[in-house]
XYZ file of C-alpha atoms in Angstrom:
91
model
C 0.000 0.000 0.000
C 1.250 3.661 -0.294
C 0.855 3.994 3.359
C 3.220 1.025 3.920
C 5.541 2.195 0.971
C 5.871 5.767 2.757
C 7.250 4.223 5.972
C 9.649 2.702 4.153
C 11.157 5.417 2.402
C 11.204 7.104 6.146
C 13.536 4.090 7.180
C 15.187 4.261 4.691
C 16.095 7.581 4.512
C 17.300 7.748 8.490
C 20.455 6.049 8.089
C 21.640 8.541 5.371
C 20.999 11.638 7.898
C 23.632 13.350 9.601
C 23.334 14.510 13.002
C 25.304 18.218 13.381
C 28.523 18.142 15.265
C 27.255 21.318 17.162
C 24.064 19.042 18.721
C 21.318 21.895 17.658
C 17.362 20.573 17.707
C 14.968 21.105 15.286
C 13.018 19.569 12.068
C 13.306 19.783 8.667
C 9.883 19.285 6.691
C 10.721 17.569 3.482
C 9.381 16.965 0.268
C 10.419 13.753 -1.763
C 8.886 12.446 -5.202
C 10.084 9.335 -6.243
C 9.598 7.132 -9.662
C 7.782 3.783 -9.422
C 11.520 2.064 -9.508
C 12.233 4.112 -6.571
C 14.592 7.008 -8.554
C 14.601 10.133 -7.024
C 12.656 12.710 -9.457
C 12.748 15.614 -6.639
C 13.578 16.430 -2.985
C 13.430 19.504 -1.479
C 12.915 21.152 2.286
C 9.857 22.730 2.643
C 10.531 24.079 5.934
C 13.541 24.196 9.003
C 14.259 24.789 11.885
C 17.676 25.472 10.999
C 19.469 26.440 7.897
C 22.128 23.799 9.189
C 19.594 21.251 9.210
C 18.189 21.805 5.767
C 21.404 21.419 4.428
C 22.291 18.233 6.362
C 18.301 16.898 5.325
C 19.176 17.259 1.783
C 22.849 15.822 1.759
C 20.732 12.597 3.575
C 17.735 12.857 0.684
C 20.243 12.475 -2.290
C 22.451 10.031 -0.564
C 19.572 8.289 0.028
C 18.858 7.314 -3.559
C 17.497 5.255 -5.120
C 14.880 4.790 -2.695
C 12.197 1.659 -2.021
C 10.318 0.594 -5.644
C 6.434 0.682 -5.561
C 5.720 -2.562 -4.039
C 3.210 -4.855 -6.050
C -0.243 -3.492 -6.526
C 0.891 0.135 -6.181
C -0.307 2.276 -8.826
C 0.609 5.498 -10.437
C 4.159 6.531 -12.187
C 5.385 8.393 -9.366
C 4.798 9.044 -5.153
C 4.817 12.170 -3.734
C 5.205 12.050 0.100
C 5.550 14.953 2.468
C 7.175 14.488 5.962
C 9.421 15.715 9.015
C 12.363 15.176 9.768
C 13.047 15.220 13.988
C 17.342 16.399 14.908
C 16.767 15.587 18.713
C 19.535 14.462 20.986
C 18.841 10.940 23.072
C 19.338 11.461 26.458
């Protein structure tokens, strides 16, 4: 399902995100349209927190590609998902 196929484009994206050296906070709300193969066709930030952050969102967005394919049964020639990105610290 597109619901299903959105989380995993989140998980896959996390592992190519950077967290800042300096340790600032925020969120990044991202844009990403992807091709049925799973190509990215366009990523941008939408909106930040942090003009650091947006920078170190879309390093992670390109590095990320190529993203998850449309799994069977998915329909359409392209995905457009909207999300946020959370830079918190673990305690």
């Amino acid at each position: 399902s597109r619901l299903d196929h959105r989380q995993a484009v989140r998980e896959h994206l996390k592992p190519h995100l950077r967290y800042p050296e300096n340790r600032i906070q925020g969120w990044v709300e991202v844009r990403l349209v992807l091709k049925a193969g799973g190509r990215l066709e366009q990523g941008e930030v939408l909106t930040a927190t942090d003009p650091l952050l947006q920078r170190l969102a879309m390093e992670g967005i390109r590095s990320a590609d190529p993203y998850p394919a449309f799994p069977p049964g998915m329909e359409g020639e392209s995905a457009d998902y909207a999300f946020r990105i959370r830079y918190r610290l673990e305690e």
